Short mmCIF file of C-alpha atoms in Angstrom, two decimals:
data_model
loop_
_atom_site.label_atom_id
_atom_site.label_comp_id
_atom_site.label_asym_id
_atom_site.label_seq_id
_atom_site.Cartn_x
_atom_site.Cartn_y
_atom_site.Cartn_z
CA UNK A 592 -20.31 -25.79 3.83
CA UNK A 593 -16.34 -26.61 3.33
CA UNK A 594 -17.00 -30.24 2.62
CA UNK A 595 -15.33 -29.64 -0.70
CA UNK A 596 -12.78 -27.23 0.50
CA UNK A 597 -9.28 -27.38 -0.61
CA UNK A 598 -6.98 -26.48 1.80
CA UNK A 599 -3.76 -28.77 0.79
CA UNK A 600 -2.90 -26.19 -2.50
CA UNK A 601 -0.83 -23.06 -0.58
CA UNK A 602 -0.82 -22.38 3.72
CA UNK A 603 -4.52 -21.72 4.42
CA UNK A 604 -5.30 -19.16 7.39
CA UNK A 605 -8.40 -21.44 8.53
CA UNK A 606 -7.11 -24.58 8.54
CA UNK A 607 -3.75 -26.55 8.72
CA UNK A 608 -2.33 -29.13 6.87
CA UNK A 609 -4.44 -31.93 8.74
CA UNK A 610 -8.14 -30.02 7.82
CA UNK A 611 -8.39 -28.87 11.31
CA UNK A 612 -9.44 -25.64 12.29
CA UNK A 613 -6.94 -22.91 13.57
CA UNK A 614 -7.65 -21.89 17.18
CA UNK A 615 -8.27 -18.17 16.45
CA UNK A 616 -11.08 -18.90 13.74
CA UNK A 617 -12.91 -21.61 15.60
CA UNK A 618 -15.68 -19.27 16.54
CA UNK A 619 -15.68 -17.80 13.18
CA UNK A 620 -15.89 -21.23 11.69
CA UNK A 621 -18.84 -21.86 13.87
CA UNK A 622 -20.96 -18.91 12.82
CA UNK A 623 -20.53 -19.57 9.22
CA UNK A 624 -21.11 -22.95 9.62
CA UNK A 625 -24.54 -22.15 11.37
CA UNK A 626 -25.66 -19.56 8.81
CA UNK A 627 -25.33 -21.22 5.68
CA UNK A 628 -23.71 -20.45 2.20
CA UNK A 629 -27.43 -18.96 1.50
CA UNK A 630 -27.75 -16.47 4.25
CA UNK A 631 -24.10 -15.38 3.58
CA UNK A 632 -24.79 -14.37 0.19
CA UNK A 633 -27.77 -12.90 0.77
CA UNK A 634 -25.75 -10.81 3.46
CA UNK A 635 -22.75 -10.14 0.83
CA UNK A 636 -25.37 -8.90 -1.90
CA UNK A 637 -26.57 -6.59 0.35
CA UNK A 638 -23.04 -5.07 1.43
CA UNK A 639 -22.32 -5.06 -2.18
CA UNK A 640 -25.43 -2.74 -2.69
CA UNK A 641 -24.70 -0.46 0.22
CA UNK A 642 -20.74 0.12 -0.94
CA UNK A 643 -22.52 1.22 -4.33
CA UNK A 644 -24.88 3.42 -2.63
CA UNK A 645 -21.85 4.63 -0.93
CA UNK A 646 -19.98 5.63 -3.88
CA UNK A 647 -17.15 2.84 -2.17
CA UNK A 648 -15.64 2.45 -6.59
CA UNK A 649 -12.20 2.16 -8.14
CA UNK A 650 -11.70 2.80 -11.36
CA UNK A 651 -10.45 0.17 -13.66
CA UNK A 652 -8.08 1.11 -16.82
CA UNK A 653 -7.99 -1.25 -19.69
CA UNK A 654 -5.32 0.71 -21.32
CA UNK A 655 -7.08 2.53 -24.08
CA UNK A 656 -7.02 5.69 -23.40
CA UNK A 657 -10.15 7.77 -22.13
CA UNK A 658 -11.48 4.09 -21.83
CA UNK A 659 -12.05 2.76 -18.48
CA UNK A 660 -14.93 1.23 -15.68
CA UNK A 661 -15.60 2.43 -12.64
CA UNK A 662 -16.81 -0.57 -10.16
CA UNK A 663 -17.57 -1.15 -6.77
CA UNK A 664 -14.87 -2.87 -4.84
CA UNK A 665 -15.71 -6.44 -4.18
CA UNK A 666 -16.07 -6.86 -0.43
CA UNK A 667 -15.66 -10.53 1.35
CA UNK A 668 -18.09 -11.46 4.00
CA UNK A 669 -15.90 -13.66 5.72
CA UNK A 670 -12.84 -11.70 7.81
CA UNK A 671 -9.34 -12.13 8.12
CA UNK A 672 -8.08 -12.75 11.70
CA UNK A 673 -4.23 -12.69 12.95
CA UNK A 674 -4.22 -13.51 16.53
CA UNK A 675 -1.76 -11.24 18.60
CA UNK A 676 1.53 -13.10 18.51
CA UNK A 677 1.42 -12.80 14.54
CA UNK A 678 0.49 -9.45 15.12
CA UNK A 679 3.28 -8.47 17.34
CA UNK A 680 5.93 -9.81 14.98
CA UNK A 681 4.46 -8.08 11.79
CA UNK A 682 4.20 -4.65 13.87
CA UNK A 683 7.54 -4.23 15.01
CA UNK A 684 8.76 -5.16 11.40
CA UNK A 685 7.43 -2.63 9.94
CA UNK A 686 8.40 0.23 12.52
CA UNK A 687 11.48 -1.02 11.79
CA UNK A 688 11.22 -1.07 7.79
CA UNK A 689 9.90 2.72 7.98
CA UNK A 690 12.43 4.02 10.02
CA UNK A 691 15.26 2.48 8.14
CA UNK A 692 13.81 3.81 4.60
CA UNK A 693 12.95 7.66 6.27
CA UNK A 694 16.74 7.78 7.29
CA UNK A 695 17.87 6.35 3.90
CA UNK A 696 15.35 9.22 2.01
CA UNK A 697 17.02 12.01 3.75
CA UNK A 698 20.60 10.57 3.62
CA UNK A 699 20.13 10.41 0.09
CA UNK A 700 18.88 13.79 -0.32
CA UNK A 701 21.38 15.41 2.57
CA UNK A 702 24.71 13.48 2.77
CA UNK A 703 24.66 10.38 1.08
CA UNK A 704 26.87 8.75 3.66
CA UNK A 705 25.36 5.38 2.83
CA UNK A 706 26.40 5.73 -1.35
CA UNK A 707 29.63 6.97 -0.24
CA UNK A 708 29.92 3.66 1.93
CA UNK A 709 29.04 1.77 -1.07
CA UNK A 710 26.09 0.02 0.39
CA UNK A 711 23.80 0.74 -2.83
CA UNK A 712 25.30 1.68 -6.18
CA UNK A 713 25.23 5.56 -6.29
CA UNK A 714 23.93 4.88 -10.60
CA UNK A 715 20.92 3.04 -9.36
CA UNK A 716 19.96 6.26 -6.45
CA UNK A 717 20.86 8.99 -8.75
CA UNK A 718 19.46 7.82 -12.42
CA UNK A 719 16.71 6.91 -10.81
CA UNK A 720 13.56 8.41 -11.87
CA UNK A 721 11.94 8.68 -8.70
CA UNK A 722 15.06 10.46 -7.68
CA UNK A 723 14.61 14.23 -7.49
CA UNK A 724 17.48 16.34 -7.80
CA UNK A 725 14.78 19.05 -6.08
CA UNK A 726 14.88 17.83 -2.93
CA UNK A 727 18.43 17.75 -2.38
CA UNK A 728 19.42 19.83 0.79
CA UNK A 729 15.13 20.53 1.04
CA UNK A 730 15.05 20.49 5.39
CA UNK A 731 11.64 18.67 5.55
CA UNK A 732 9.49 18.88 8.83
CA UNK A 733 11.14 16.71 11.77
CA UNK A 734 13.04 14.95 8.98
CA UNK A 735 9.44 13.13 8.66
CA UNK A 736 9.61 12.25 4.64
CA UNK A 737 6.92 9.68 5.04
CA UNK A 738 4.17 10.30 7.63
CA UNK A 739 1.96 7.59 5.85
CA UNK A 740 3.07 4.35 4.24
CA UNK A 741 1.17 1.29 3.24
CA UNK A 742 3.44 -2.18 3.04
CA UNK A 743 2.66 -4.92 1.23
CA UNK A 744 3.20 -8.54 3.30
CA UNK A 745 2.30 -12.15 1.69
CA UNK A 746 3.15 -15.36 3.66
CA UNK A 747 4.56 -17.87 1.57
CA UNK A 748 3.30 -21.99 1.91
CA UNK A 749 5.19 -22.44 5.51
CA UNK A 750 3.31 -19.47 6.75
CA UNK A 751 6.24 -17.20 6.85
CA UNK A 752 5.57 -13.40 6.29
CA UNK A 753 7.93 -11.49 3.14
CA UNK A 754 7.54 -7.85 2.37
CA UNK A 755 6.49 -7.76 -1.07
CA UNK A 756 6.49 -4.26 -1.73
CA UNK A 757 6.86 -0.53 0.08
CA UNK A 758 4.46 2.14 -0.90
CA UNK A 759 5.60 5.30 0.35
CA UNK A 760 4.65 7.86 -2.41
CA UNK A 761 1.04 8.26 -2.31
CA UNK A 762 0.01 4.76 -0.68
CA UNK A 763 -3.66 4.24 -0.97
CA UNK A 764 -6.59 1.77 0.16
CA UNK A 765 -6.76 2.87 3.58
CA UNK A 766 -10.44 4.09 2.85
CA UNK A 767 -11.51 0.71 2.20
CA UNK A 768 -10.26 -0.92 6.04
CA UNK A 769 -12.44 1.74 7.31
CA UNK A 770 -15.27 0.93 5.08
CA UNK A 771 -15.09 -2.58 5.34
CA UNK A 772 -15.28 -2.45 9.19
CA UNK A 773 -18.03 -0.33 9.50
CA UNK A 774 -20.02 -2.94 7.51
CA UNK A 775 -19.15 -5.89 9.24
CA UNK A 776 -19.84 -4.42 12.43
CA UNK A 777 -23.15 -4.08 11.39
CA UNK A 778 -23.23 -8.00 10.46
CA UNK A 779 -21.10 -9.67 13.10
CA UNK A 780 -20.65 -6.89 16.43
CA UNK A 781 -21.18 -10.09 18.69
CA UNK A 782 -19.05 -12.24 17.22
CA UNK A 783 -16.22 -9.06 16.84
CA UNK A 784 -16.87 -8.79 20.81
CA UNK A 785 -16.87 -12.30 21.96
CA UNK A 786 -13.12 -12.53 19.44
CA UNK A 787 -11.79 -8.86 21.26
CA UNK A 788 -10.90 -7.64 17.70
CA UNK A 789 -8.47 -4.28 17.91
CA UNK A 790 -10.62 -1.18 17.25
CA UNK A 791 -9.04 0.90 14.35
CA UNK A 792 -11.48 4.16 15.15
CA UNK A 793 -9.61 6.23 16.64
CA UNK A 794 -6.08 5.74 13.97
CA UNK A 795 -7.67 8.67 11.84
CA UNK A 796 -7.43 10.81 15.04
CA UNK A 797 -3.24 9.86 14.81
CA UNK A 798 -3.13 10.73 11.31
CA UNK A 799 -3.92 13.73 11.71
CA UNK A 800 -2.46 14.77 14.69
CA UNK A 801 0.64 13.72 12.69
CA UNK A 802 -0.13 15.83 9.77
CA UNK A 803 -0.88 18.74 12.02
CA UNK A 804 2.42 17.85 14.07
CA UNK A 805 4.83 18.17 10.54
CA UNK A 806 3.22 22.32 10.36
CA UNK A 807 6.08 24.68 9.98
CA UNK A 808 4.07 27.54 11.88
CA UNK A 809 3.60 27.65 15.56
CA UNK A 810 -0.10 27.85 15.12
CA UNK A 811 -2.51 25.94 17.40
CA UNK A 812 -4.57 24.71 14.83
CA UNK A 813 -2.51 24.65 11.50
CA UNK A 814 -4.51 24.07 8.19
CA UNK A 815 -4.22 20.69 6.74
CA UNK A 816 -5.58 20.58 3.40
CA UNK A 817 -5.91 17.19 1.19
CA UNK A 818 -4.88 17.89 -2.72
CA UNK A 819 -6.53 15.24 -5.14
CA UNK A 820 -5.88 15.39 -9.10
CA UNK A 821 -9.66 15.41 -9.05
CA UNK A 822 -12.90 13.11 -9.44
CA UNK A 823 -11.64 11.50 -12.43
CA UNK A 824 -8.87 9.71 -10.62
CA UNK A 825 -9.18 6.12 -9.79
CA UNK A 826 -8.83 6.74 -5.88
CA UNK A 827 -11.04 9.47 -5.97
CA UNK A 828 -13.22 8.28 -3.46
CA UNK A 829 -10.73 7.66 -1.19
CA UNK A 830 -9.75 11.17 -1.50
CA UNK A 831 -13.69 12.69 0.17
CA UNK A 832 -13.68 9.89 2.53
CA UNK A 833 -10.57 10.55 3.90
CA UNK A 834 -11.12 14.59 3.86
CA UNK A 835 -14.64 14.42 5.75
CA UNK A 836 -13.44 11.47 8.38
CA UNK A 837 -9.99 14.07 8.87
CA UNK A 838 -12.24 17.06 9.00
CA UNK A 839 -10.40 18.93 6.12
CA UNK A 840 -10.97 20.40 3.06
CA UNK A 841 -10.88 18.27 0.13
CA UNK A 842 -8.91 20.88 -2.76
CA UNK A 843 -7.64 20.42 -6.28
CA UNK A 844 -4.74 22.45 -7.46
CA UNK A 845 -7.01 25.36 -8.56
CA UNK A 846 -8.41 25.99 -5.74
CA UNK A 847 -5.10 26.66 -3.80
CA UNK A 848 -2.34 29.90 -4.92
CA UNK A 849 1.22 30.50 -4.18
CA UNK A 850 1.93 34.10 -3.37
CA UNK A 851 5.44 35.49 -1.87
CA UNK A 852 6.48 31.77 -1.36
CA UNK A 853 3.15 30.72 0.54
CA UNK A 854 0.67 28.72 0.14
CA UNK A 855 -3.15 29.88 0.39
CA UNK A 856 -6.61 28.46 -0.24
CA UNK A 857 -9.36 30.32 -2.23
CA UNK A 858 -12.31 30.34 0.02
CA UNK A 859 -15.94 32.29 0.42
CA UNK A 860 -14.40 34.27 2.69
CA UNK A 861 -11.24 35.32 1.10
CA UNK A 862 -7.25 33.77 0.67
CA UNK A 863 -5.97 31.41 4.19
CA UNK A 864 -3.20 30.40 4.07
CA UNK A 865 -2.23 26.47 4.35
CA UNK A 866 -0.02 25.20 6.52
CA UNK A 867 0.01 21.02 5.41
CA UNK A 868 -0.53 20.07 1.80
CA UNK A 869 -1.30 15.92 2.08
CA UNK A 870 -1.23 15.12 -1.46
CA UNK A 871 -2.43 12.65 -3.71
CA UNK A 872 -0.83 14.43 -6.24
CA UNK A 873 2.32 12.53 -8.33
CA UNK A 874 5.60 14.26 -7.87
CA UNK A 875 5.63 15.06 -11.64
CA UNK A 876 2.47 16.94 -11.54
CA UNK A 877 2.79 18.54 -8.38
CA UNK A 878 4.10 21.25 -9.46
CA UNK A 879 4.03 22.75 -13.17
CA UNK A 880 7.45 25.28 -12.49
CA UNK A 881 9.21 22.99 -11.53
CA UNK A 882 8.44 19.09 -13.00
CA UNK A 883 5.27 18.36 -15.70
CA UNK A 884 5.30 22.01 -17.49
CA UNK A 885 1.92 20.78 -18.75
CA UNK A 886 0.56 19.76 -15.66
CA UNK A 887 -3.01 21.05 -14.42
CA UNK A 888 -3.21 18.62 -11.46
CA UNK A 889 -0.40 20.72 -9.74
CA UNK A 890 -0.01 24.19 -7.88
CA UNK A 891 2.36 26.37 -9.62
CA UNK A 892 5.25 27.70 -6.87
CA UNK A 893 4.16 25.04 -4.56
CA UNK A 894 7.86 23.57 -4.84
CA UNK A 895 9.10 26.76 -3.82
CA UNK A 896 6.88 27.41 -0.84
CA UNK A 897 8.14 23.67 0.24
CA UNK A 898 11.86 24.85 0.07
CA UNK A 899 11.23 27.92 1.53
CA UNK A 900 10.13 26.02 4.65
CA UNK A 901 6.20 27.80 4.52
CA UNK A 902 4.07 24.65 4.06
CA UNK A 903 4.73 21.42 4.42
CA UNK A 904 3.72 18.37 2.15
CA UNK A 905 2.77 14.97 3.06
CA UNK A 906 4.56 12.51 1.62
CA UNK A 907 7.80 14.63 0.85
CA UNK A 908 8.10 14.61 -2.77
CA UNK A 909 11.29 12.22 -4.04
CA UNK A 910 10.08 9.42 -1.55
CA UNK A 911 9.59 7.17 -4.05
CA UNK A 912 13.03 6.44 -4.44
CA UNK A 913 12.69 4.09 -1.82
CA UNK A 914 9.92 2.00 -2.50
CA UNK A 915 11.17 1.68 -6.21
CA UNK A 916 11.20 -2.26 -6.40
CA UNK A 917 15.12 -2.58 -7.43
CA UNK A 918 16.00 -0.04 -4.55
CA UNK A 919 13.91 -2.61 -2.51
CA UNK A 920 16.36 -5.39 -2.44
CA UNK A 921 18.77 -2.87 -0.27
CA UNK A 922 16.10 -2.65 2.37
CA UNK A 923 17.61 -4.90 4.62
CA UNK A 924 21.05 -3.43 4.18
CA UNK A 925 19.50 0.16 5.10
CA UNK A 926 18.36 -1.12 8.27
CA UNK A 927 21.67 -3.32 9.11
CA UNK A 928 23.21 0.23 7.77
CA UNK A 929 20.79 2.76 10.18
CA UNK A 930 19.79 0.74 12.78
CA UNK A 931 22.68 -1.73 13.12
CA UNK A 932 19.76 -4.25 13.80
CA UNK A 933 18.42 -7.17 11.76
CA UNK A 934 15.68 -7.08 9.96
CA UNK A 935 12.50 -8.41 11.36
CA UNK A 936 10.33 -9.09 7.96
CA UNK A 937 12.41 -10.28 5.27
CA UNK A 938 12.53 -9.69 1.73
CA UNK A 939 11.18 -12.21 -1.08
CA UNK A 940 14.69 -13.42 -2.96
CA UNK A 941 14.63 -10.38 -5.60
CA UNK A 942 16.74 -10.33 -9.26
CA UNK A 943 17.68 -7.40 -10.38
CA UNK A 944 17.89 -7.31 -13.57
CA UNK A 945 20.84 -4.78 -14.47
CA UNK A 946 23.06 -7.62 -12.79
CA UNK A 947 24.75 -9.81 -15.57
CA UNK A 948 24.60 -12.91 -13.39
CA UNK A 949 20.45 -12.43 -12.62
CA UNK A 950 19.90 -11.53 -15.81
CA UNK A 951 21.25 -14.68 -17.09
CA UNK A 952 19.54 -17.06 -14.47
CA UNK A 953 16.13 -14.86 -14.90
CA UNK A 954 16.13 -15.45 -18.88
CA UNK A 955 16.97 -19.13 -18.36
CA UNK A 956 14.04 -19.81 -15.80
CA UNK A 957 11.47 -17.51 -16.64
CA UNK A 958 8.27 -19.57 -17.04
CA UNK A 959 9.18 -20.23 -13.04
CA UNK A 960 9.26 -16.47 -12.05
CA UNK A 961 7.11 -13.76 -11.71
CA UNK A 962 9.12 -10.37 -13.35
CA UNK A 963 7.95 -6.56 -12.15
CA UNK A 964 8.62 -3.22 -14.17
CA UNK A 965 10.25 -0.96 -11.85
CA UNK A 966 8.70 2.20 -12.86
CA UNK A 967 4.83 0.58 -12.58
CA UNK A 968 2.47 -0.36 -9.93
CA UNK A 969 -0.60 -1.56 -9.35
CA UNK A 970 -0.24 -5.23 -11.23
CA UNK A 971 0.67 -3.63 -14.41
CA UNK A 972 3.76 -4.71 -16.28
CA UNK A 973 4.06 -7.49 -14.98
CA UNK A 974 5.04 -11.41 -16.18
CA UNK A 975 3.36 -14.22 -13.82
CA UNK A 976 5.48 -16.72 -15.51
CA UNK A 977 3.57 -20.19 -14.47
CA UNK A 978 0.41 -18.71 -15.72
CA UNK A 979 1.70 -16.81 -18.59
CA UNK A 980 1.68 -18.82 -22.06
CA UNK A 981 4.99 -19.14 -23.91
CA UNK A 982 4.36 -16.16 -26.17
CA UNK A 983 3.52 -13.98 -23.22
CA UNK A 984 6.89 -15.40 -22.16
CA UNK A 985 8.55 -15.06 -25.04
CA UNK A 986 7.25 -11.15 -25.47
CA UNK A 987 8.13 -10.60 -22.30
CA UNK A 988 11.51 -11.90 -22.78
CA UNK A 989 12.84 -9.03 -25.88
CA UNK A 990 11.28 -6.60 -22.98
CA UNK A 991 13.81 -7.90 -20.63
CA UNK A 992 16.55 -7.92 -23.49
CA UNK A 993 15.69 -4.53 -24.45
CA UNK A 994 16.22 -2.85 -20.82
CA UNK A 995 17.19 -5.03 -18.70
CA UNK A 996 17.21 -2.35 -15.88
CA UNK A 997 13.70 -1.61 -16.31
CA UNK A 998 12.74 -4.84 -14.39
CA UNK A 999 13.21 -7.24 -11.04
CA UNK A 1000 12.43 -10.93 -10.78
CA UNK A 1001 11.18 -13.11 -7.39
CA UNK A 1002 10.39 -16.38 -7.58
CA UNK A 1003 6.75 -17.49 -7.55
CA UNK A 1004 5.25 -17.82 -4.59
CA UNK A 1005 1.87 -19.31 -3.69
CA UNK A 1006 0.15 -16.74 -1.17
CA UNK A 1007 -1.85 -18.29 1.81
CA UNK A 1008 -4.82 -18.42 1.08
CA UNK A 1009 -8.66 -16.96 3.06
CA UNK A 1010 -11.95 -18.62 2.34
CA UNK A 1011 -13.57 -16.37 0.51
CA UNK A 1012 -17.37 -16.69 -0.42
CA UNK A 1013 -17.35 -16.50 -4.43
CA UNK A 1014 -20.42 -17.28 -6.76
CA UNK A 1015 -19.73 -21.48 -6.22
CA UNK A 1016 -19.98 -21.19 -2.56
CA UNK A 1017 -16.53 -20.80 -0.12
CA UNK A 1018 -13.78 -21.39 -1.66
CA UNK A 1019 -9.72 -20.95 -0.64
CA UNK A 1020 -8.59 -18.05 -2.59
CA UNK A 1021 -5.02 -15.98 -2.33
CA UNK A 1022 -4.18 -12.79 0.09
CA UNK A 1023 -1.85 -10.38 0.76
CA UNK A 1024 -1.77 -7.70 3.29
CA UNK A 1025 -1.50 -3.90 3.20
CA UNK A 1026 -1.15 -2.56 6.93
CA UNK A 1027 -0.33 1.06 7.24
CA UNK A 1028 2.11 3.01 9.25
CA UNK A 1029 1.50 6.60 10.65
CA UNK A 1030 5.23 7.93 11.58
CA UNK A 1031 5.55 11.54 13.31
CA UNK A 1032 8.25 12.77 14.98
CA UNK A 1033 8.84 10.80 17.92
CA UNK A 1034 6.74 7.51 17.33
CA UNK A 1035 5.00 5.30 14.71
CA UNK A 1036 1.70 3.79 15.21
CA UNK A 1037 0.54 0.89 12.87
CA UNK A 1038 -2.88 0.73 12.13
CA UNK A 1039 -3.97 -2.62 13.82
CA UNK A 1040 -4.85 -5.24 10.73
CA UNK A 1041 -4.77 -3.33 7.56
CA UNK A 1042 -6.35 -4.28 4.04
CA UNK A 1043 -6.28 -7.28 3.05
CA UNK A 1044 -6.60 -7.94 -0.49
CA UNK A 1045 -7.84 -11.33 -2.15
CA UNK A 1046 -7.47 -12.38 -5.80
CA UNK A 1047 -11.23 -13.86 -6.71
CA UNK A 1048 -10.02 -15.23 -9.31
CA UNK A 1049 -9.53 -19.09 -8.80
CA UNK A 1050 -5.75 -19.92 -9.21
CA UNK A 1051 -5.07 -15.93 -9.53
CA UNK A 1052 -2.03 -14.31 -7.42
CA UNK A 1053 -2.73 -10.93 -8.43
CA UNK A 1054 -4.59 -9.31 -5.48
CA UNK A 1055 -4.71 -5.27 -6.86
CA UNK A 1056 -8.11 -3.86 -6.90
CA UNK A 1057 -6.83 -2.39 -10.34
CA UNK A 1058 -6.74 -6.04 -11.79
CA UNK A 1059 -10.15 -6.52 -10.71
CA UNK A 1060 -9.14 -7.99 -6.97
CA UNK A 1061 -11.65 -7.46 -4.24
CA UNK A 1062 -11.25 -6.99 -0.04
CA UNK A 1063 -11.69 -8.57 3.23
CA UNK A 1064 -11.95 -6.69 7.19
CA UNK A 1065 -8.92 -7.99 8.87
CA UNK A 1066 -9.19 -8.75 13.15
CA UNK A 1067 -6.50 -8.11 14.75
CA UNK A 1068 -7.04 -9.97 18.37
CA UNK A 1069 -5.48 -8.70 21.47
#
């Protein structure tokens, strides 16, 4: 079965440089081995089927508008495993990432102690656009501006973890992990037993304790509500699954009212009033009175409740000012800054483009580097430079002249790589990893493995499900 796998092109989580097999996927290796390419595909098909029976889709925009595909997400068979040690390492870095970037969010919205010390340029926090002038002074709920956050690790070809991106606005995908497991349970519960794989059932039951714990009433059983823009948003599954596996209602912005500064639900039964909005909702069209005017996503006065400290919302609107990917290059300063501590995960060596000096070197080298918009997500805007041809380069290039501070630069790096089953049998093909951190008041807890995402396309680094990128369960050993 991986006679004719390549495992020399990028650090492959099966196998090391030699072909032999890592110790904490021997038994995995075994299994597959024993079942054949045959029975495996039979098995994917059939997961395939049941996420489409499901409703498990994401929709895919090809950037006409009122133009898009909805799809199943692509689900690999064959699971990612980190043994503990790994795990360890990759969990504390992140506790210590979050913490850092909620006490930069409220410093910048409070007392700005770390612009004053000129750690980051004051321009680049308050011309930002994810920068909201709303919040400033806003007391949020035990200071908790990000309760959930999703961020994005690759390793590079030594095996070394980076922290590609944060995603602290309205971080999605965590559907999928619990998806994914369910299914493979199904397929593989003796082999998940005899590898003692982390359990990740009970994580819901944290997240929502947490969203329960941020109320700003003394109730015993606050009302959490989940706010989606509605079914015609990409993540829209994501949005039910989460709201029937939390036990809350799923709402859009009609369905809830803002009346003397509080916020209440429209039910059967008459108005309740709701004590935790967690939104899916973009800051912009939260709120009509006070951002999009021509929003219908939003609650009108919901803003206003928020200030008035009568509901809280989850994630605090203006978060995004710290996962913006030029404020990300200061990440390691904020914890240094916060924590007086070192950062665990590092940063990928990041350009920012506003600097005369990268600039320069970016423009000279750009066929070697792979160039971000700051303002977009997802995979979109975005230059791969040693796939690109040289008038995607050179396109991209009067972008870069054009607004320079629109954009960051990294160099290319080759993500490990996870044999994935594809239609010409198991083949290496690239990762990254999305695990997600649940932060109330006095602790964090990191969901144990996260999603991992795999480009299917051969020679592709581009892992987002919105560029057509499928999934994988990820075992976290003990």
């Amino acid at each position: 079965m991986f006679s004719e796998y390549d495992f020399e092109s990028s650090f492959d989580e099966m196998f090391d440089e030699q072909g032999g097999i890592r110790n904490h996927y021997e038994q995995i290796h075994s299994q597959l081995s024993e079942m054949g390419e045959s029975e495996l595909a039979e098995l994917q098909a059939a997961m395939q089927k049941y996420m489409m029976k499901q409703g498990v889709t994401f929709t895919l925009y090809n950037g006409n508008e009122g133009n898009s595909l909805e799809r199943t997400i692509p689900v690999d068979i064959i699971p990612r495993v980190i043994p503990a040690p790994e795990w360890s390492l990759i969990e504390k870095g992140i506790k210590q990432r979050v913490t850092a970037m909620n006490q930069f969010i409220r410093d910048v919205y409070h007392e700005q102690v770390i612009l004053r010390e000129g750690i980051i340029p004051r321009k680049m926090v308050v011309s930002n656009p994810y920068f909201l002038t709303e919040m400033m002074g806003v007391k949020v709920p035990g200071d908790v501006y990000i309760p959930l956050s999703g961020i994005d690790l690759i390793r590079d070809e030594s095996g070394q973890y980076y922290v590609l991106e944060d995603n602290l606005r309205t971080p999605s995908g965590l559907s999928y992990i619990y998806k994914n497991r369910a299914w493979m349970k199904r397929l593989f519960q003796e082999l998940m037993t005899k590898h003692k794989v982390r359990p990740i059932d009970k994580s819901l039951n944290s997240l929502l304790s947490i969203l329960r714990s941020l109320s700003p009433t003394n109730k015993k059983n606050p009302v959490v509500v989940l706010l989606t823009p509605g079914c015609y948003n990409s993540a829209y599954f994501e949005h039910t699954f989460l709201a029937q596996q939390l036990g809350i209602p799923l709402v859009e912005g009609k369905d809830l009212k803002v009346i003397n500064q509080k916020v209440y639900m429209k039910t059967i039964k008459g108005l309740q009033q709701v004590d935790v909005v967690y939104r899916r909702v973009d800051d912009e069209f939260l709120d009509p009175l006070c951002f999009r005017a021509d929003s219908l996503l939003g609650v009108p006065g919901i803003m206003n409740a928020y200030r008035a400290g009568n509901v809280a919302l989850a994630n605090a609107p203006g978060t995004g000012i710290a996962d913006d990917k030029a404020i990300y290059t200061y990440v390691p300063d904020m914890i240094r800054f916060y924590l007086n501590e070192e950062p665990i995960l590092k940063n990928i060596p990041t350009y920012v483009l506003s600097r005369e000096n990268d600039l320069r070197y970016v423009l000279a080298h750009l066929p070697e580097m792979v160039v971000k918009e700051t303002a977009l997500s997802g995979g979109y805007g975005m230059l791969i430079g040693p796939s690109s041809t040289q008038q995607e380069i050179a396109e991209f290039k009067r972008k870069i002249v054009q607004a320079p501070e629109k954009y960051i630069a990294q160099p290319t790096i080759n993500l490990s790589s996870v044999p994935s089953l594809v239609s010409d049998g198991i083949k290496g093909r690239h990762v990254d990893l999305r695990p997600f951190a649940f932060m109330g008041t006095n602790e964090i807890e990191v969901l144990p493995g996260g999603l991992t995402r795999v480009a299917l396309k051969e020679g592709s680094l581009v892992v987002n499900s919105s560029q057509g990128g499928g999934s994988k369960d990820t075992w976290v050993l003990y």
